[in-house]
Amino acid sequence: PVSQAPAEATPAPPPPSQPARAPRLVAREISGITFEGVAFDASSHRLAVVDQPGGPGSRFPDARSASSAGKGLAAINAGFFTPEGAPLGKLIAGGKPAGSWNRASSLGSGVFLESPAGTHTIARRETVSASAPQRELLQAGPLLIENGRPVSGLDPQKGAVRILLIWNGGSQWWFGRTSFCTLSELASALGKGSPTGGPIRHALNLDGGRSADLWVSNAVSGGPLTRRSAWNRPVRNFLVLVPR
């Protein structure tokens, strides 16, 4: 799929600060697409990139094991990888880099990162320095929502279960999976509503399809929950929710 940026818009100011809420399981249907995932506040919790330098499945067979190894509360599979098992793009896990900067593919057009100061962000790759130090970084894509608006030019044909990450521009985040849909349908649905009911500043597509894997522990309000099909393939990396 080819991802095209929407017309430039004046960035909206971050939503006003609110008291941190404990992570919670949130499920909602929007335009016929079911969303299941975890909403959390980045002031009290963070997403850590968990990589497997030995290749897909070399340490963790699924999201549950990747999360449990680091005392995480929930986890999803994360970035794309090559047939040889290497990251398809740049990845930084706990300050340790892997892969190389993906400058061309739409599957690397968006970036999730955590700065050395601990700030979580989603950004378009052209606005991120490939050499700047980061605590965590994951290239994926395409962007589904950018500056509050659906991204145009997304694939309207190929359907799959999707894994995604949503940010409201402040401290509120949501990650999870959807029911079967195309990228175009997903962006359109997110333009009409959010799994949490709040605003969306940016939404980033991660590796879905046979890689889709969501695990939520009973420490999360509304959990536990496991969404992983029997035919899932091993993956290279995960995003794991942990307390700050």
mmCIF file with all atom_site columns, N, CA, C and O in Angstrom, residues 131-165:
data_model
loop_
_atom_site.group_PDB
_atom_site.id
_atom_site.type_symbol
_atom_site.label_atom_id
_atom_site.label_alt_id
_atom_site.label_comp_id
_atom_site.label_asym_id
_atom_site.label_entity_id
_atom_site.label_seq_id
_atom_site.pdbx_PDB_ins_code
_atom_site.Cartn_x
_atom_site.Cartn_y
_atom_site.Cartn_z
_atom_site.occupancy
_atom_site.B_iso_or_equiv
_atom_site.pdbx_formal_charge
_atom_site.auth_seq_id
_atom_site.auth_comp_id
_atom_site.auth_asym_id
_atom_site.auth_atom_id
_atom_site.pdbx_PDB_model_num
ATOM 1   N N  . SER A 1 131 ? 19.439  9.002  13.563 1.00 0.00 ? 131 SER A N  1
ATOM 2   C CA . SER A 1 131 ? 20.631  8.847  14.404 1.00 0.00 ? 131 SER A CA 1
ATOM 3   C C  . SER A 1 131 ? 20.453  9.382  15.819 1.00 0.00 ? 131 SER A C  1
ATOM 4   O O  . SER A 1 131 ? 21.339  9.218  16.659 1.00 0.00 ? 131 SER A O  1
ATOM 5   N N  . ALA A 1 132 ? 19.314  10.014 16.102 1.00 0.00 ? 132 ALA A N  1
ATOM 6   C CA . ALA A 1 132 ? 19.096  10.575 17.441 1.00 0.00 ? 132 ALA A CA 1
ATOM 7   C C  . ALA A 1 132 ? 18.958  9.456  18.469 1.00 0.00 ? 132 ALA A C  1
ATOM 8   O O  . ALA A 1 132 ? 18.352  8.416  18.195 1.00 0.00 ? 132 ALA A O  1
ATOM 9   N N  . PRO A 1 133 ? 19.520  9.633  19.666 1.00 0.00 ? 133 PRO A N  1
ATOM 10  C CA . PRO A 1 133 ? 19.395  8.588  20.693 1.00 0.00 ? 133 PRO A CA 1
ATOM 11  C C  . PRO A 1 133 ? 17.950  8.463  21.163 1.00 0.00 ? 133 PRO A C  1
ATOM 12  O O  . PRO A 1 133 ? 17.267  9.455  21.381 1.00 0.00 ? 133 PRO A O  1
ATOM 13  N N  . GLN A 1 134 ? 17.490  7.219  21.294 1.00 0.00 ? 134 GLN A N  1
ATOM 14  C CA . GLN A 1 134 ? 16.138  6.948  21.783 1.00 0.00 ? 134 GLN A CA 1
ATOM 15  C C  . GLN A 1 134 ? 16.215  5.776  22.756 1.00 0.00 ? 134 GLN A C  1
ATOM 16  O O  . GLN A 1 134 ? 17.066  4.903  22.634 1.00 0.00 ? 134 GLN A O  1
ATOM 17  N N  . ARG A 1 135 ? 15.285  5.759  23.703 1.00 0.00 ? 135 ARG A N  1
ATOM 18  C CA . ARG A 1 135 ? 15.210  4.635  24.628 1.00 0.00 ? 135 ARG A CA 1
ATOM 19  C C  . ARG A 1 135 ? 14.538  3.442  23.967 1.00 0.00 ? 135 ARG A C  1
ATOM 20  O O  . ARG A 1 135 ? 14.967  2.300  24.102 1.00 0.00 ? 135 ARG A O  1
ATOM 21  N N  . GLU A 1 136 ? 13.445  3.711  23.248 1.00 0.00 ? 136 GLU A N  1
ATOM 22  C CA . GLU A 1 136 ? 12.720  2.686  22.498 1.00 0.00 ? 136 GLU A CA 1
ATOM 23  C C  . GLU A 1 136 ? 12.339  3.279  21.147 1.00 0.00 ? 136 GLU A C  1
ATOM 24  O O  . GLU A 1 136 ? 12.037  4.476  21.044 1.00 0.00 ? 136 GLU A O  1
ATOM 25  N N  . LEU A 1 137 ? 12.352  2.459  20.103 1.00 0.00 ? 137 LEU A N  1
ATOM 26  C CA . LEU A 1 137 ? 11.933  2.939  18.784 1.00 0.00 ? 137 LEU A CA 1
ATOM 27  C C  . LEU A 1 137 ? 11.481  1.748  17.953 1.00 0.00 ? 137 LEU A C  1
ATOM 28  O O  . LEU A 1 137 ? 12.086  0.672  17.994 1.00 0.00 ? 137 LEU A O  1
ATOM 29  N N  . LEU A 1 138 ? 10.422  1.966  17.180 1.00 0.00 ? 138 LEU A N  1
ATOM 30  C CA . LEU A 1 138 ? 9.895   0.917  16.321 1.00 0.00 ? 138 LEU A CA 1
ATOM 31  C C  . LEU A 1 138 ? 9.318   1.547  15.063 1.00 0.00 ? 138 LEU A C  1
ATOM 32  O O  . LEU A 1 138 ? 8.400   2.361  15.144 1.00 0.00 ? 138 LEU A O  1
ATOM 33  N N  . GLN A 1 139 ? 9.866   1.175  13.906 1.00 0.00 ? 139 GLN A N  1
ATOM 34  C CA . GLN A 1 139 ? 9.275   1.602  12.638 1.00 0.00 ? 139 GLN A CA 1
ATOM 35  C C  . GLN A 1 139 ? 8.174   0.634  12.240 1.00 0.00 ? 139 GLN A C  1
ATOM 36  O O  . GLN A 1 139 ? 8.325   -0.592 12.360 1.00 0.00 ? 139 GLN A O  1
ATOM 37  N N  . ALA A 1 140 ? 7.066   1.156  11.773 1.00 0.00 ? 140 ALA A N  1
ATOM 38  C CA . ALA A 1 140 ? 5.957   0.336  11.290 1.00 0.00 ? 140 ALA A CA 1
ATOM 39  C C  . ALA A 1 140 ? 5.147   1.195  10.328 1.00 0.00 ? 140 ALA A C  1
ATOM 40  O O  . ALA A 1 140 ? 5.580   2.255  9.906  1.00 0.00 ? 140 ALA A O  1
ATOM 41  N N  . GLY A 1 141 ? 3.952   0.752  9.993  1.00 0.00 ? 141 GLY A N  1
ATOM 42  C CA . GLY A 1 141 ? 3.146   1.573  9.109  1.00 0.00 ? 141 GLY A CA 1
ATOM 43  C C  . GLY A 1 141 ? 2.122   0.736  8.339  1.00 0.00 ? 141 GLY A C  1
ATOM 44  O O  . GLY A 1 141 ? 2.088   -0.487 8.446  1.00 0.00 ? 141 GLY A O  1
ATOM 45  N N  . PRO A 1 142 ? 1.301   1.445  7.588  1.00 0.00 ? 142 PRO A N  1
ATOM 46  C CA . PRO A 1 142 ? 1.311   2.893  7.428  1.00 0.00 ? 142 PRO A CA 1
ATOM 47  C C  . PRO A 1 142 ? 0.602   3.606  8.581  1.00 0.00 ? 142 PRO A C  1
ATOM 48  O O  . PRO A 1 142 ? -0.071  2.966  9.395  1.00 0.00 ? 142 PRO A O  1
ATOM 49  N N  . LEU A 1 143 ? 0.781   4.924  8.638  1.00 0.00 ? 143 LEU A N  1
ATOM 50  C CA . LEU A 1 143 ? -0.038  5.729  9.528  1.00 0.00 ? 143 LEU A CA 1
ATOM 51  C C  . LEU A 1 143 ? -1.483  5.652  9.051  1.00 0.00 ? 143 LEU A C  1
ATOM 52  O O  . LEU A 1 143 ? -1.752  5.674  7.848  1.00 0.00 ? 143 LEU A O  1
ATOM 53  N N  . LEU A 1 144 ? -2.401  5.542  9.985  1.00 0.00 ? 144 LEU A N  1
ATOM 54  C CA . LEU A 1 144 ? -3.831  5.471  9.669  1.00 0.00 ? 144 LEU A CA 1
ATOM 55  C C  . LEU A 1 144 ? -4.522  6.806  9.905  1.00 0.00 ? 144 LEU A C  1
ATOM 56  O O  . LEU A 1 144 ? -5.388  7.211  9.131  1.00 0.00 ? 144 LEU A O  1
ATOM 57  N N  . ILE A 1 145 ? -4.156  7.436  11.011 1.00 0.00 ? 145 ILE A N  1
ATOM 58  C CA . ILE A 1 145 ? -4.631  8.781  11.352 1.00 0.00 ? 145 ILE A CA 1
ATOM 59  C C  . ILE A 1 145 ? -3.401  9.653  11.569 1.00 0.00 ? 145 ILE A C  1
ATOM 60  O O  . ILE A 1 145 ? -2.459  9.240  12.252 1.00 0.00 ? 145 ILE A O  1
ATOM 61  N N  . GLU A 1 146 ? -3.411  10.850 10.982 1.00 0.00 ? 146 GLU A N  1
ATOM 62  C CA . GLU A 1 146 ? -2.305  11.778 11.177 1.00 0.00 ? 146 GLU A CA 1
ATOM 63  C C  . GLU A 1 146 ? -2.879  13.173 11.425 1.00 0.00 ? 146 GLU A C  1
ATOM 64  O O  . GLU A 1 146 ? -3.692  13.668 10.640 1.00 0.00 ? 146 GLU A O  1
ATOM 65  N N  . ASN A 1 147 ? -2.453  13.777 12.533 1.00 0.00 ? 147 ASN A N  1
ATOM 66  C CA . ASN A 1 147 ? -2.980  15.086 12.924 1.00 0.00 ? 147 ASN A CA 1
ATOM 67  C C  . ASN A 1 147 ? -4.506  15.114 12.949 1.00 0.00 ? 147 ASN A C  1
ATOM 68  O O  . ASN A 1 147 ? -5.145  16.075 12.531 1.00 0.00 ? 147 ASN A O  1
ATOM 69  N N  . GLY A 1 148 ? -5.071  14.002 13.440 1.00 0.00 ? 148 GLY A N  1
ATOM 70  C CA . GLY A 1 148 ? -6.516  13.953 13.647 1.00 0.00 ? 148 GLY A CA 1
ATOM 71  C C  . GLY A 1 148 ? -7.341  13.595 12.435 1.00 0.00 ? 148 GLY A C  1
ATOM 72  O O  . GLY A 1 148 ? -8.575  13.544 12.529 1.00 0.00 ? 148 GLY A O  1
ATOM 73  N N  . ARG A 1 149 ? -6.694  13.325 11.284 1.00 0.00 ? 149 ARG A N  1
ATOM 74  C CA . ARG A 1 149 ? -7.457  13.035 10.069 1.00 0.00 ? 149 ARG A CA 1
ATOM 75  C C  . ARG A 1 149 ? -7.021  11.720 9.440  1.00 0.00 ? 149 ARG A C  1
ATOM 76  O O  . ARG A 1 149 ? -5.840  11.381 9.469  1.00 0.00 ? 149 ARG A O  1
ATOM 77  N N  . PRO A 1 150 ? -7.955  10.964 8.837  1.00 0.00 ? 150 PRO A N  1
ATOM 78  C CA . PRO A 1 150 ? -7.591  9.716  8.170  1.00 0.00 ? 150 PRO A CA 1
ATOM 79  C C  . PRO A 1 150 ? -6.593  9.967  7.044  1.00 0.00 ? 150 PRO A C  1
ATOM 80  O O  . PRO A 1 150 ? -6.715  10.949 6.292  1.00 0.00 ? 150 PRO A O  1
ATOM 81  N N  . VAL A 1 151 ? -5.608  9.111  6.919  1.00 0.00 ? 151 VAL A N  1
ATOM 82  C CA . VAL A 1 151 ? -4.625  9.197  5.845  1.00 0.00 ? 151 VAL A CA 1
ATOM 83  C C  . VAL A 1 151 ? -5.237  8.637  4.570  1.00 0.00 ? 151 VAL A C  1
ATOM 84  O O  . VAL A 1 151 ? -5.893  7.589  4.587  1.00 0.00 ? 151 VAL A O  1
ATOM 85  N N  . SER A 1 152 ? -5.033  9.308  3.457  1.00 0.00 ? 152 SER A N  1
ATOM 86  C CA . SER A 1 152 ? -5.595  8.867  2.181  1.00 0.00 ? 152 SER A CA 1
ATOM 87  C C  . SER A 1 152 ? -4.651  7.898  1.478  1.00 0.00 ? 152 SER A C  1
ATOM 88  O O  . SER A 1 152 ? -3.477  7.765  1.836  1.00 0.00 ? 152 SER A O  1
ATOM 89  N N  . GLY A 1 153 ? -5.154  7.222  0.462  1.00 0.00 ? 153 GLY A N  1
ATOM 90  C CA . GLY A 1 153 ? -4.336  6.361  -0.369 1.00 0.00 ? 153 GLY A CA 1
ATOM 91  C C  . GLY A 1 153 ? -4.041  4.992  0.203  1.00 0.00 ? 153 GLY A C  1
ATOM 92  O O  . GLY A 1 153 ? -3.165  4.286  -0.303 1.00 0.00 ? 153 GLY A O  1
ATOM 93  N N  . LEU A 1 154 ? -4.746  4.592  1.247  1.00 0.00 ? 154 LEU A N  1
ATOM 94  C CA . LEU A 1 154 ? -4.490  3.290  1.858  1.00 0.00 ? 154 LEU A CA 1
ATOM 95  C C  . LEU A 1 154 ? -5.195  2.176  1.084  1.00 0.00 ? 154 LEU A C  1
ATOM 96  O O  . LEU A 1 154 ? -6.209  2.403  0.427  1.00 0.00 ? 154 LEU A O  1
ATOM 97  N N  . ASP A 1 155 ? -4.685  0.959  1.198  1.00 0.00 ? 155 ASP A N  1
ATOM 98  C CA . ASP A 1 155 ? -5.183  -0.188 0.440  1.00 0.00 ? 155 ASP A CA 1
ATOM 99  C C  . ASP A 1 155 ? -6.647  -0.491 0.777  1.00 0.00 ? 155 ASP A C  1
ATOM 100 O O  . ASP A 1 155 ? -6.977  -0.788 1.931  1.00 0.00 ? 155 ASP A O  1
ATOM 101 N N  . PRO A 1 156 ? -7.530  -0.455 -0.235 1.00 0.00 ? 156 PRO A N  1
ATOM 102 C CA . PRO A 1 156 ? -8.943  -0.749 0.015  1.00 0.00 ? 156 PRO A CA 1
ATOM 103 C C  . PRO A 1 156 ? -9.316  -2.199 -0.304 1.00 0.00 ? 156 PRO A C  1
ATOM 104 O O  . PRO A 1 156 ? -10.498 -2.558 -0.245 1.00 0.00 ? 156 PRO A O  1
ATOM 105 N N  . GLN A 1 157 ? -8.332  -3.028 -0.663 1.00 0.00 ? 157 GLN A N  1
ATOM 106 C CA . GLN A 1 157 ? -8.623  -4.370 -1.160 1.00 0.00 ? 157 GLN A CA 1
ATOM 107 C C  . GLN A 1 157 ? -8.293  -5.487 -0.181 1.00 0.00 ? 157 GLN A C  1
ATOM 108 O O  . GLN A 1 157 ? -9.121  -6.351 0.092  1.00 0.00 ? 157 GLN A O  1
ATOM 109 N N  . LYS A 1 158 ? -7.079  -5.485 0.356  1.00 0.00 ? 158 LYS A N  1
ATOM 110 C CA . LYS A 1 158 ? -6.615  -6.620 1.151  1.00 0.00 ? 158 LYS A CA 1
ATOM 111 C C  . LYS A 1 158 ? -7.113  -6.522 2.592  1.00 0.00 ? 158 LYS A C  1
ATOM 112 O O  . LYS A 1 158 ? -6.791  -5.586 3.311  1.00 0.00 ? 158 LYS A O  1
ATOM 113 N N  . GLY A 1 159 ? -7.885  -7.518 3.027  1.00 0.00 ? 159 GLY A N  1
ATOM 114 C CA . GLY A 1 159 ? -8.392  -7.541 4.391  1.00 0.00 ? 159 GLY A CA 1
ATOM 115 C C  . GLY A 1 159 ? -7.555  -8.433 5.287  1.00 0.00 ? 159 GLY A C  1
ATOM 116 O O  . GLY A 1 159 ? -6.942  -9.390 4.835  1.00 0.00 ? 159 GLY A O  1
ATOM 117 N N  . ALA A 1 160 ? -7.509  -8.095 6.575  1.00 0.00 ? 160 ALA A N  1
ATOM 118 C CA . ALA A 1 160 ? -6.770  -8.879 7.564  1.00 0.00 ? 160 ALA A CA 1
ATOM 119 C C  . ALA A 1 160 ? -7.162  -8.416 8.952  1.00 0.00 ? 160 ALA A C  1
ATOM 120 O O  . ALA A 1 160 ? -7.764  -7.349 9.130  1.00 0.00 ? 160 ALA A O  1
ATOM 121 N N  . VAL A 1 161 ? -6.851  -9.226 9.950  1.00 0.00 ? 161 VAL A N  1
ATOM 122 C CA . VAL A 1 161 ? -6.913  -8.764 11.331 1.00 0.00 ? 161 VAL A CA 1
ATOM 123 C C  . VAL A 1 161 ? -5.768  -7.779 11.518 1.00 0.00 ? 161 VAL A C  1
ATOM 124 O O  . VAL A 1 161 ? -4.643  -8.029 11.059 1.00 0.00 ? 161 VAL A O  1
ATOM 125 N N  . ARG A 1 162 ? -6.021  -6.650 12.165 1.00 0.00 ? 162 ARG A N  1
ATOM 126 C CA . ARG A 1 162 ? -5.009  -5.599 12.294 1.00 0.00 ? 162 ARG A CA 1
ATOM 127 C C  . ARG A 1 162 ? -4.575  -5.427 13.748 1.00 0.00 ? 162 ARG A C  1
ATOM 128 O O  . ARG A 1 162 ? -5.365  -5.601 14.683 1.00 0.00 ? 162 ARG A O  1
ATOM 129 N N  . ILE A 1 163 ? -3.296  -5.057 13.907 1.00 0.00 ? 163 ILE A N  1
ATOM 130 C CA . ILE A 1 163 ? -2.744  -4.645 15.197 1.00 0.00 ? 163 ILE A CA 1
ATOM 131 C C  . ILE A 1 163 ? -2.386  -3.174 15.070 1.00 0.00 ? 163 ILE A C  1
ATOM 132 O O  . ILE A 1 163 ? -1.770  -2.769 14.071 1.00 0.00 ? 163 ILE A O  1
ATOM 133 N N  . LEU A 1 164 ? -2.748  -2.357 16.051 1.00 0.00 ? 164 LEU A N  1
ATOM 134 C CA . LEU A 1 164 ? -2.493  -0.927 15.920 1.00 0.00 ? 164 LEU A CA 1
ATOM 135 C C  . LEU A 1 164 ? -2.237  -0.260 17.261 1.00 0.00 ? 164 LEU A C  1
ATOM 136 O O  . LEU A 1 164 ? -2.532  -0.812 18.334 1.00 0.00 ? 164 LEU A O  1
ATOM 137 N N  . LEU A 1 165 ? -1.700  0.949  17.141 1.00 0.00 ? 165 LEU A N  1
ATOM 138 C CA . LEU A 1 165 ? -1.332  1.771  18.281 1.00 0.00 ? 165 LEU A CA 1
ATOM 139 C C  . LEU A 1 165 ? -1.949  3.150  18.068 1.00 0.00 ? 165 LEU A C  1
ATOM 140 O O  . LEU A 1 165 ? -1.815  3.730  16.983 1.00 0.00 ? 165 LEU A O  1
#
